[in-house]
Amino acid sequence: MAKITEFKGYDGPPTGPPRPEESPDPRIVSVADGVPVVYPGCHGVGVRVVHPANDKAPASNLGLVLFYVPPHVVLEPGSHPTEETYVVLEGEGLMTFANSQRQVSKGDFIYLPPWCEHGVENTGRETLVILICTSPPNP
């Protein structure tokens, strides 16, 4: 069983932008507010919900994309210099890495370090929905 740890806050000097004089207001958006994107050679569709390309939630150091992958659709393996995490929200699929493959399904978090080769195929019967979290955001 995992040990529960206590959140201690941020120690040391700040690493982000300087603290503003007034607290900024949040941006609350939905998928409908996002910017659609397609990936080369893939018939799935992403929606950039929190991303520099989305004027309604223009994050500068974070990208949150909902990726919809219909049954039988493949995103061929590739890699990039950014850290990324896939969170499987619905469905199931097969992820392909440089040296292995692994089944993934709802509830899985897949951390992808910089330059980790990765691709995904929907092997299920329903749309595979993946929350892609990228830092810094992809172009």
GROMACS .gro file of N, CA and C in nm:
model
  417
    1MET      N    1   0.084  -0.118   0.000
    1MET     CA    2   0.000   0.000   0.000
    1MET      C    3   0.089   0.125   0.000
    2ALA      N    4   0.051   0.225  -0.075
    2ALA     CA    5   0.129   0.347  -0.084
    2ALA      C    6   0.116   0.430   0.043
    3LYS      N    7   0.225   0.492   0.082
    3LYS     CA    8   0.225   0.580   0.197
    3LYS      C    9   0.167   0.715   0.154
    4ILE      N   10   0.078   0.770   0.234
    4ILE     CA   11   0.022   0.901   0.205
    4ILE      C   12   0.119   1.005   0.257
    5THR      N   13   0.156   1.099   0.169
    5THR     CA   14   0.247   1.205   0.209
    5THR      C   15   0.171   1.335   0.225
    6GLU      N   16   0.228   1.428   0.300
    6GLU     CA   17   0.165   1.557   0.323
    6GLU      C   18   0.218   1.659   0.224
    7PHE      N   19   0.128   1.736   0.163
    7PHE     CA   20   0.168   1.843   0.073
    7PHE      C   21   0.236   1.951   0.156
    8LYS      N   22   0.355   1.994   0.115
    8LYS     CA   23   0.432   2.091   0.192
    8LYS      C   24   0.440   2.227   0.125
    9GLY      N   25   0.384   2.242   0.009
    9GLY     CA   26   0.391   2.371  -0.060
    9GLY      C   27   0.519   2.384  -0.140
   10TYR      N   28   0.538   2.501  -0.193
   10TYR     CA   29   0.654   2.528  -0.278
   10TYR      C   30   0.766   2.585  -0.192
   11ASP      N   31   0.879   2.516  -0.190
   11ASP     CA   32   0.996   2.562  -0.115
   11ASP      C   33   1.094   2.633  -0.209
   12GLY      N   34   1.171   2.723  -0.154
   12GLY     CA   35   1.275   2.787  -0.232
   12GLY      C   36   1.223   2.905  -0.311
   13PRO      N   37   1.312   2.962  -0.392
   13PRO     CA   38   1.273   3.079  -0.471
   13PRO      C   39   1.173   3.041  -0.580
   14PRO      N   40   1.086   3.135  -0.616
   14PRO     CA   41   0.988   3.106  -0.721
   14PRO      C   42   1.057   3.075  -0.854
   15THR      N   43   0.999   2.981  -0.928
   15THR     CA   44   1.057   2.944  -1.057
   15THR      C   45   0.973   2.995  -1.174
   16GLY      N   46   0.857   3.046  -1.147
   16GLY     CA   47   0.769   3.093  -1.253
   16GLY      C   48   0.776   3.244  -1.267
   17PRO      N   49   0.673   3.301  -1.329
   17PRO     CA   50   0.670   3.447  -1.347
   17PRO      C   51   0.657   3.516  -1.211
   18PRO      N   52   0.696   3.643  -1.203
   18PRO     CA   53   0.682   3.715  -1.076
   18PRO      C   54   0.535   3.728  -1.036
   19ARG      N   55   0.513   3.734  -0.905
   19ARG     CA   56   0.377   3.747  -0.853
   19ARG      C   57   0.321   3.885  -0.888
   20PRO      N   58   0.201   3.888  -0.948
   20PRO     CA   59   0.142   4.018  -0.985
   20PRO      C   60   0.090   4.091  -0.860
   21GLU      N   61   0.070   4.221  -0.875
   21GLU     CA   62   0.016   4.300  -0.763
   21GLU      C   63  -0.124   4.253  -0.726
   22GLU      N   64  -0.205   4.218  -0.826
   22GLU     CA   65  -0.340   4.167  -0.803
   22GLU      C   66  -0.350   4.026  -0.855
   23SER      N   67  -0.423   3.942  -0.782
   23SER     CA   68  -0.440   3.803  -0.824
   23SER      C   69  -0.518   3.797  -0.956
   24PRO      N   70  -0.469   3.725  -1.055
   24PRO     CA   71  -0.543   3.714  -1.181
   24PRO      C   72  -0.668   3.627  -1.165
   25ASP      N   73  -0.765   3.650  -1.249
   25ASP     CA   74  -0.885   3.568  -1.249
   25ASP      C   75  -0.861   3.442  -1.332
   26PRO      N   76  -0.929   3.333  -1.297
   26PRO     CA   77  -0.913   3.209  -1.375
   26PRO      C   78  -0.984   3.221  -1.509
   27ARG      N   79  -0.949   3.129  -1.599
   27ARG     CA   80  -1.020   3.113  -1.726
   27ARG      C   81  -1.090   2.979  -1.717
   28ILE      N   82  -1.219   2.978  -1.719
   28ILE     CA   83  -1.295   2.854  -1.712
   28ILE      C   84  -1.352   2.827  -1.851
   29VAL      N   85  -1.309   2.716  -1.910
   29VAL     CA   86  -1.346   2.684  -2.047
   29VAL      C   87  -1.395   2.540  -2.055
   30SER      N   88  -1.460   2.509  -2.165
   30SER     CA   89  -1.504   2.372  -2.193
   30SER      C   90  -1.441   2.328  -2.326
   31VAL      N   91  -1.461   2.203  -2.360
   31VAL     CA   92  -1.410   2.153  -2.487
   31VAL      C   93  -1.467   2.233  -2.603
   32ALA      N   94  -1.592   2.278  -2.591
   32ALA     CA   95  -1.654   2.357  -2.698
   32ALA      C   96  -1.580   2.488  -2.722
   33ASP      N   97  -1.505   2.536  -2.623
   33ASP     CA   98  -1.427   2.659  -2.637
   33ASP      C   99  -1.290   2.634  -2.699
   34GLY      N  100  -1.255   2.507  -2.721
   34GLY     CA  101  -1.122   2.472  -2.769
   34GLY      C  102  -1.101   2.493  -2.918
   35VAL      N  103  -0.977   2.471  -2.958
   35VAL     CA  104  -0.935   2.487  -3.097
   35VAL      C  105  -0.903   2.349  -3.154
   36PRO      N  106  -0.980   2.302  -3.255
   36PRO     CA  107  -0.956   2.168  -3.312
   36PRO      C  108  -0.819   2.160  -3.381
   37VAL      N  109  -0.760   2.042  -3.374
   37VAL     CA  110  -0.632   2.018  -3.440
   37VAL      C  111  -0.630   1.874  -3.489
   38VAL      N  112  -0.572   1.851  -3.606
   38VAL     CA  113  -0.553   1.715  -3.656
   38VAL      C  114  -0.403   1.687  -3.661
   39TYR      N  115  -0.368   1.561  -3.643
   39TYR     CA  116  -0.229   1.519  -3.645
   39TYR      C  117  -0.201   1.450  -3.778
   40PRO      N  118  -0.086   1.478  -3.841
   40PRO     CA  119  -0.056   1.420  -3.972
   40PRO      C  120  -0.068   1.268  -3.972
   41GLY      N  121  -0.138   1.215  -4.072
   41GLY     CA  122  -0.152   1.071  -4.088
   41GLY      C  123  -0.245   1.004  -3.989
   42CYS      N  124  -0.323   1.081  -3.913
   42CYS     CA  125  -0.412   1.023  -3.812
   42CYS      C  126  -0.554   1.075  -3.834
   43HIS      N  127  -0.652   0.988  -3.818
   43HIS     CA  128  -0.791   1.027  -3.835
   43HIS      C  129  -0.859   1.060  -3.704
   44GLY      N  130  -0.782   1.076  -3.598
   44GLY     CA  131  -0.835   1.125  -3.471
   44GLY      C  132  -0.832   1.277  -3.473
   45VAL      N  133  -0.904   1.337  -3.379
   45VAL     CA  134  -0.911   1.482  -3.371
   45VAL      C  135  -0.877   1.525  -3.229
   46GLY      N  136  -0.791   1.625  -3.217
   46GLY     CA  137  -0.760   1.684  -3.088
   46GLY      C  138  -0.832   1.816  -3.073
   47VAL      N  139  -0.855   1.856  -2.949
   47VAL     CA  140  -0.911   1.989  -2.921
   47VAL      C  141  -0.819   2.055  -2.820
   48ARG      N  142  -0.755   2.163  -2.861
   48ARG     CA  143  -0.666   2.238  -2.773
   48ARG      C  144  -0.752   2.323  -2.679
   49VAL      N  145  -0.769   2.275  -2.556
   49VAL     CA  146  -0.856   2.343  -2.461
   49VAL      C  147  -0.778   2.451  -2.386
   50VAL      N  148  -0.666   2.414  -2.325
   50VAL     CA  149  -0.577   2.511  -2.261
   50VAL      C  150  -0.447   2.506  -2.341
   51HIS      N  151  -0.419   2.615  -2.412
   51HIS     CA  152  -0.308   2.612  -2.508
   51HIS      C  153  -0.284   2.753  -2.560
   52PRO      N  154  -0.161   2.788  -2.596
   52PRO     CA  155  -0.136   2.921  -2.653
   52PRO      C  156  -0.222   2.952  -2.775
   53ALA      N  157  -0.264   2.849  -2.849
   53ALA     CA  158  -0.346   2.871  -2.969
   53ALA      C  159  -0.491   2.904  -2.936
   54ASN      N  160  -0.531   2.888  -2.809
   54ASN     CA  161  -0.670   2.912  -2.770
   54ASN      C  162  -0.679   3.045  -2.696
   55ASP      N  163  -0.738   3.146  -2.758
   55ASP     CA  164  -0.751   3.278  -2.696
   55ASP      C  165  -0.831   3.275  -2.567
   56LYS      N  166  -0.915   3.174  -2.549
   56LYS     CA  167  -0.999   3.168  -2.429
   56LYS      C  168  -0.926   3.110  -2.308
   57ALA      N  169  -0.815   3.040  -2.330
   57ALA     CA  170  -0.731   2.986  -2.222
   57ALA      C  171  -0.588   2.977  -2.273
   58PRO      N  172  -0.523   3.095  -2.290
   58PRO     CA  173  -0.393   3.100  -2.357
   58PRO      C  174  -0.273   3.072  -2.265
   59ALA      N  175  -0.264   2.952  -2.214
   59ALA     CA  176  -0.150   2.917  -2.129
   59ALA      C  177  -0.020   2.930  -2.206
   60SER      N  178   0.086   2.968  -2.137
   60SER     CA  179   0.215   2.982  -2.206
   60SER      C  180   0.309   2.865  -2.179
   61ASN      N  181   0.290   2.795  -2.068
   61ASN     CA  182   0.382   2.686  -2.032
   61ASN      C  183   0.314   2.552  -2.018
   62LEU      N  184   0.192   2.542  -2.068
   62LEU     CA  185   0.114   2.420  -2.051
   62LEU      C  186   0.020   2.403  -2.169
   63GLY      N  187   0.003   2.279  -2.212
   63GLY     CA  188  -0.095   2.248  -2.315
   63GLY      C  189  -0.183   2.134  -2.267
   64LEU      N  190  -0.314   2.153  -2.274
   64LEU     CA  191  -0.410   2.047  -2.242
   64LEU      C  192  -0.497   2.026  -2.365
   65VAL      N  193  -0.487   1.906  -2.419
   65VAL     CA  194  -0.559   1.871  -2.542
   65VAL      C  195  -0.643   1.747  -2.515
   66LEU      N  196  -0.770   1.750  -2.554
   66LEU     CA  197  -0.851   1.628  -2.553
   66LEU      C  198  -0.838   1.566  -2.690
   67PHE      N  199  -0.795   1.442  -2.693
   67PHE     CA  200  -0.768   1.370  -2.818
   67PHE      C  201  -0.871   1.259  -2.831
   68TYR      N  202  -0.949   1.263  -2.940
   68TYR     CA  203  -1.054   1.166  -2.967
   68TYR      C  204  -1.007   1.072  -3.078
   69VAL      N  205  -0.994   0.943  -3.045
   69VAL     CA  206  -0.943   0.843  -3.138
   69VAL      C  207  -1.052   0.739  -3.164
   70PRO      N  208  -1.115   0.739  -3.281
   70PRO     CA  209  -1.219   0.640  -3.310
   70PRO      C  210  -1.161   0.498  -3.315
   71PRO      N  211  -1.247   0.395  -3.306
   71PRO     CA  212  -1.200   0.258  -3.318
   71PRO      C  213  -1.119   0.237  -3.446
   72HIS      N  214  -1.013   0.160  -3.434
   72HIS     CA  215  -0.924   0.121  -3.544
   72HIS      C  216  -0.828   0.231  -3.591
   73VAL      N  217  -0.837   0.350  -3.532
   73VAL     CA  218  -0.751   0.460  -3.575
   73VAL      C  219  -0.618   0.453  -3.501
   74VAL      N  220  -0.510   0.489  -3.573
   74VAL     CA  221  -0.374   0.482  -3.521
   74VAL      C  222  -0.309   0.619  -3.531
   75LEU      N  223  -0.239   0.659  -3.425
   75LEU     CA  224  -0.146   0.770  -3.429
   75LEU      C  225  -0.009   0.706  -3.428
   76GLU      N  226   0.062   0.714  -3.541
   76GLU     CA  227   0.192   0.648  -3.555
   76GLU      C  228   0.291   0.702  -3.453
   77PRO      N  229   0.384   0.617  -3.408
   77PRO     CA  230   0.483   0.662  -3.309
   77PRO      C  231   0.570   0.776  -3.360
   78GLY      N  232   0.601   0.864  -3.268
   78GLY     CA  233   0.691   0.976  -3.293
   78GLY      C  234   0.744   1.023  -3.159
   79SER      N  235   0.828   1.125  -3.160
   79SER     CA  236   0.881   1.179  -3.036
   79SER      C  237   0.902   1.329  -3.051
   80HIS      N  238   0.921   1.397  -2.939
   80HIS     CA  239   0.942   1.542  -2.937
   80HIS      C  240   1.014   1.581  -2.809
   81PRO      N  241   1.065   1.703  -2.802
   81PRO     CA  242   1.148   1.742  -2.689
   81PRO      C  243   1.072   1.782  -2.562
   82THR      N  244   0.940   1.775  -2.564
   82THR     CA  245   0.863   1.817  -2.447
   82THR      C  246   0.820   1.699  -2.361
   83GLU      N  247   0.800   1.725  -2.232
   83GLU     CA  248   0.741   1.625  -2.143
   83GLU      C  249   0.593   1.618  -2.173
   84GLU      N  250   0.536   1.501  -2.155
   84GLU     CA  251   0.395   1.483  -2.185
   84GLU      C  252   0.338   1.374  -2.095
   85THR      N  253   0.212   1.388  -2.062
   85THR     CA  254   0.140   1.281  -1.992
   85THR      C  255   0.009   1.258  -2.064
   86TYR      N  256  -0.022   1.132  -2.090
   86TYR     CA  257  -0.152   1.094  -2.143
   86TYR      C  258  -0.235   1.042  -2.026
   87VAL      N  259  -0.359   1.089  -2.016
   87VAL     CA  260  -0.452   1.038  -1.918
   87VAL      C  261  -0.569   0.979  -1.996
   88VAL      N  262  -0.589   0.848  -1.986
   88VAL     CA  263  -0.696   0.783  -2.061
   88VAL      C  264  -0.827   0.806  -1.985
   89LEU      N  265  -0.919   0.881  -2.047
   89LEU     CA  266  -1.046   0.914  -1.984
   89LEU      C  267  -1.156   0.815  -2.022
   90GLU      N  268  -1.151   0.764  -2.143
   90GLU     CA  269  -1.252   0.668  -2.191
   90GLU      C  270  -1.187   0.573  -2.290
   91GLY      N  271  -1.235   0.450  -2.292
   91GLY     CA  272  -1.192   0.354  -2.392
   91GLY      C  273  -1.065   0.279  -2.355
   92GLU      N  274  -1.011   0.212  -2.459
   92GLU     CA  275  -0.890   0.133  -2.441
   92GLU      C  276  -0.810   0.132  -2.571
   93GLY      N  277  -0.682   0.108  -2.558
   93GLY     CA  278  -0.598   0.108  -2.676
   93GLY      C  279  -0.465   0.042  -2.650
   94LEU      N  280  -0.382   0.047  -2.751
   94LEU     CA  281  -0.248  -0.009  -2.745
   94LEU      C  282  -0.149   0.105  -2.770
   95MET      N  283  -0.060   0.127  -2.674
   95MET     CA  284   0.044   0.227  -2.694
   95MET      C  285   0.171   0.157  -2.738
   96THR      N  286   0.236   0.215  -2.837
   96THR     CA  287   0.360   0.161  -2.890
   96THR      C  288   0.473   0.255  -2.851
   97PHE      N  289   0.579   0.197  -2.795
   97PHE     CA  290   0.697   0.272  -2.755
   97PHE      C  291   0.816   0.219  -2.834
   98ALA      N  292   0.933   0.276  -2.815
   98ALA     CA  293   1.051   0.235  -2.890
   98ALA      C  294   1.083   0.087  -2.870
   99ASN      N  295   1.065   0.038  -2.747
   99ASN     CA  296   1.105  -0.100  -2.715
   99ASN      C  297   0.994  -0.190  -2.667
  100SER      N  298   0.870  -0.141  -2.668
  100SER     CA  299   0.761  -0.224  -2.615
  100SER      C  300   0.625  -0.170  -2.658
  101GLN      N  301   0.524  -0.247  -2.627
  101GLN     CA  302   0.385  -0.205  -2.643
  101GLN      C  303   0.314  -0.233  -2.512
  102ARG      N  304   0.207  -0.157  -2.485
  102ARG     CA  305   0.132  -0.180  -2.362
  102ARG      C  306  -0.013  -0.142  -2.383
  103GLN      N  307  -0.102  -0.228  -2.335
  103GLN     CA  308  -0.245  -0.196  -2.335
  103GLN      C  309  -0.269  -0.085  -2.233
  104VAL      N  310  -0.353   0.010  -2.268
  104VAL     CA  311  -0.392   0.117  -2.177
  104VAL      C  312  -0.544   0.127  -2.178
  105SER      N  313  -0.599   0.173  -2.067
  105SER     CA  314  -0.745   0.188  -2.057
  105SER      C  315  -0.779   0.298  -1.958
  106LYS      N  316  -0.907   0.326  -1.947
  106LYS     CA  317  -0.959   0.432  -1.862
  106LYS      C  318  -0.892   0.428  -1.726
  107GLY      N  319  -0.841   0.545  -1.685
  107GLY     CA  320  -0.777   0.558  -1.555
  107GLY      C  321  -0.626   0.551  -1.559
  108ASP      N  322  -0.568   0.513  -1.673
  108ASP     CA  323  -0.421   0.505  -1.683
  108ASP      C  324  -0.361   0.643  -1.709
  109PHE      N  325  -0.249   0.671  -1.641
  109PHE     CA  326  -0.167   0.789  -1.663
  109PHE      C  327  -0.037   0.738  -1.725
  110ILE      N  328   0.002   0.792  -1.838
  110ILE     CA  329   0.124   0.748  -1.905
  110ILE      C  330   0.217   0.868  -1.915
  111TYR      N  331   0.324   0.868  -1.836
  111TYR     CA  332   0.422   0.977  -1.839
  111TYR      C  333   0.523   0.949  -1.950
  112LEU      N  334   0.543   1.048  -2.036
  112LEU     CA  335   0.633   1.038  -2.150
  112LEU      C  336   0.744   1.142  -2.135
  113PRO      N  337   0.865   1.098  -2.097
  113PRO     CA  338   0.974   1.195  -2.085
  113PRO      C  339   1.012   1.252  -2.222
  114PRO      N  340   1.088   1.361  -2.223
  114PRO     CA  341   1.131   1.418  -2.352
  114PRO      C  342   1.195   1.311  -2.441
  115TRP      N  343   1.161   1.313  -2.566
  115TRP     CA  344   1.212   1.225  -2.672
  115TRP      C  345   1.168   1.079  -2.660
  116CYS      N  346   1.073   1.050  -2.572
  116CYS     CA  347   1.018   0.914  -2.562
  116CYS      C  348   0.932   0.887  -2.685
  117GLU      N  349   0.970   0.786  -2.761
  117GLU     CA  350   0.890   0.750  -2.878
  117GLU      C  351   0.758   0.690  -2.830
  118HIS      N  352   0.647   0.737  -2.889
  118HIS     CA  353   0.515   0.688  -2.847
  118HIS      C  354   0.413   0.707  -2.958
  119GLY      N  355   0.319   0.614  -2.964
  119GLY     CA  356   0.206   0.618  -3.055
  119GLY      C  357   0.091   0.545  -2.989
  120VAL      N  358  -0.028   0.558  -3.046
  120VAL     CA  359  -0.144   0.493  -2.985
  120VAL      C  360  -0.238   0.443  -3.094
  121GLU      N  361  -0.302   0.330  -3.065
  121GLU     CA  362  -0.404   0.272  -3.153
  121GLU      C  363  -0.526   0.240  -3.070
  122ASN      N  364  -0.643   0.279  -3.119
  122ASN     CA  365  -0.766   0.242  -3.051
  122ASN      C  366  -0.799   0.098  -3.088
  123THR      N  367  -0.788   0.008  -2.991
  123THR     CA  368  -0.818  -0.134  -3.013
  123THR      C  369  -0.954  -0.172  -2.959
  124GLY      N  370  -1.028  -0.075  -2.908
  124GLY     CA  371  -1.159  -0.103  -2.849
  124GLY      C  372  -1.273  -0.078  -2.945
  125ARG      N  373  -1.394  -0.077  -2.889
  125ARG     CA  374  -1.515  -0.059  -2.969
  125ARG      C  375  -1.578   0.079  -2.952
  126GLU      N  376  -1.521   0.160  -2.864
  126GLU     CA  377  -1.572   0.295  -2.843
  126GLU      C  378  -1.459   0.394  -2.867
  127THR      N  379  -1.495   0.521  -2.879
  127THR     CA  380  -1.393   0.623  -2.900
  127THR      C  381  -1.298   0.626  -2.780
  128LEU      N  382  -1.170   0.627  -2.808
  128LEU     CA  383  -1.067   0.641  -2.707
  128LEU      C  384  -1.050   0.791  -2.683
  129VAL      N  385  -1.066   0.834  -2.558
  129VAL     CA  386  -1.053   0.976  -2.525
  129VAL      C  387  -0.934   0.991  -2.431
  130ILE      N  388  -0.836   1.071  -2.475
  130ILE     CA  389  -0.713   1.090  -2.400
  130ILE      C  390  -0.694   1.238  -2.372
  131LEU      N  391  -0.667   1.271  -2.246
  131LEU     CA  392  -0.627   1.406  -2.210
  131LEU      C  393  -0.475   1.409  -2.224
  132ILE      N  394  -0.426   1.493  -2.314
  132ILE     CA  395  -0.282   1.506  -2.336
  132ILE      C  396  -0.237   1.634  -2.265
  133CYS      N  397  -0.143   1.617  -2.172
  133CYS     CA  398  -0.088   1.729  -2.098
  133CYS      C  399   0.058   1.746  -2.140
  134THR      N  400   0.092   1.862  -2.194
  134THR     CA  401   0.226   1.885  -2.248
  134THR      C  402   0.287   2.010  -2.186
  135SER      N  403   0.414   2.000  -2.148
  135SER     CA  404   0.484   2.115  -2.094
  135SER      C  405   0.628   2.116  -2.145
  136PRO      N  406   0.668   2.222  -2.214
  136PRO     CA  407   0.585   2.331  -2.263
  136PRO      C  408   0.491   2.281  -2.372
  137PRO      N  409   0.389   2.362  -2.407
  137PRO     CA  410   0.293   2.316  -2.508
  137PRO      C  411   0.356   2.295  -2.644
  138ASN      N  412   0.299   2.202  -2.719
  138ASN     CA  413   0.348   2.180  -2.855
  138ASN      C  414   0.303   2.295  -2.944
  139PRO      N  415   0.372   2.316  -3.056
  139PRO     CA  416   0.336   2.431  -3.143
  139PRO      C  417   0.200   2.414  -3.208
   0.00000   0.00000   0.00000
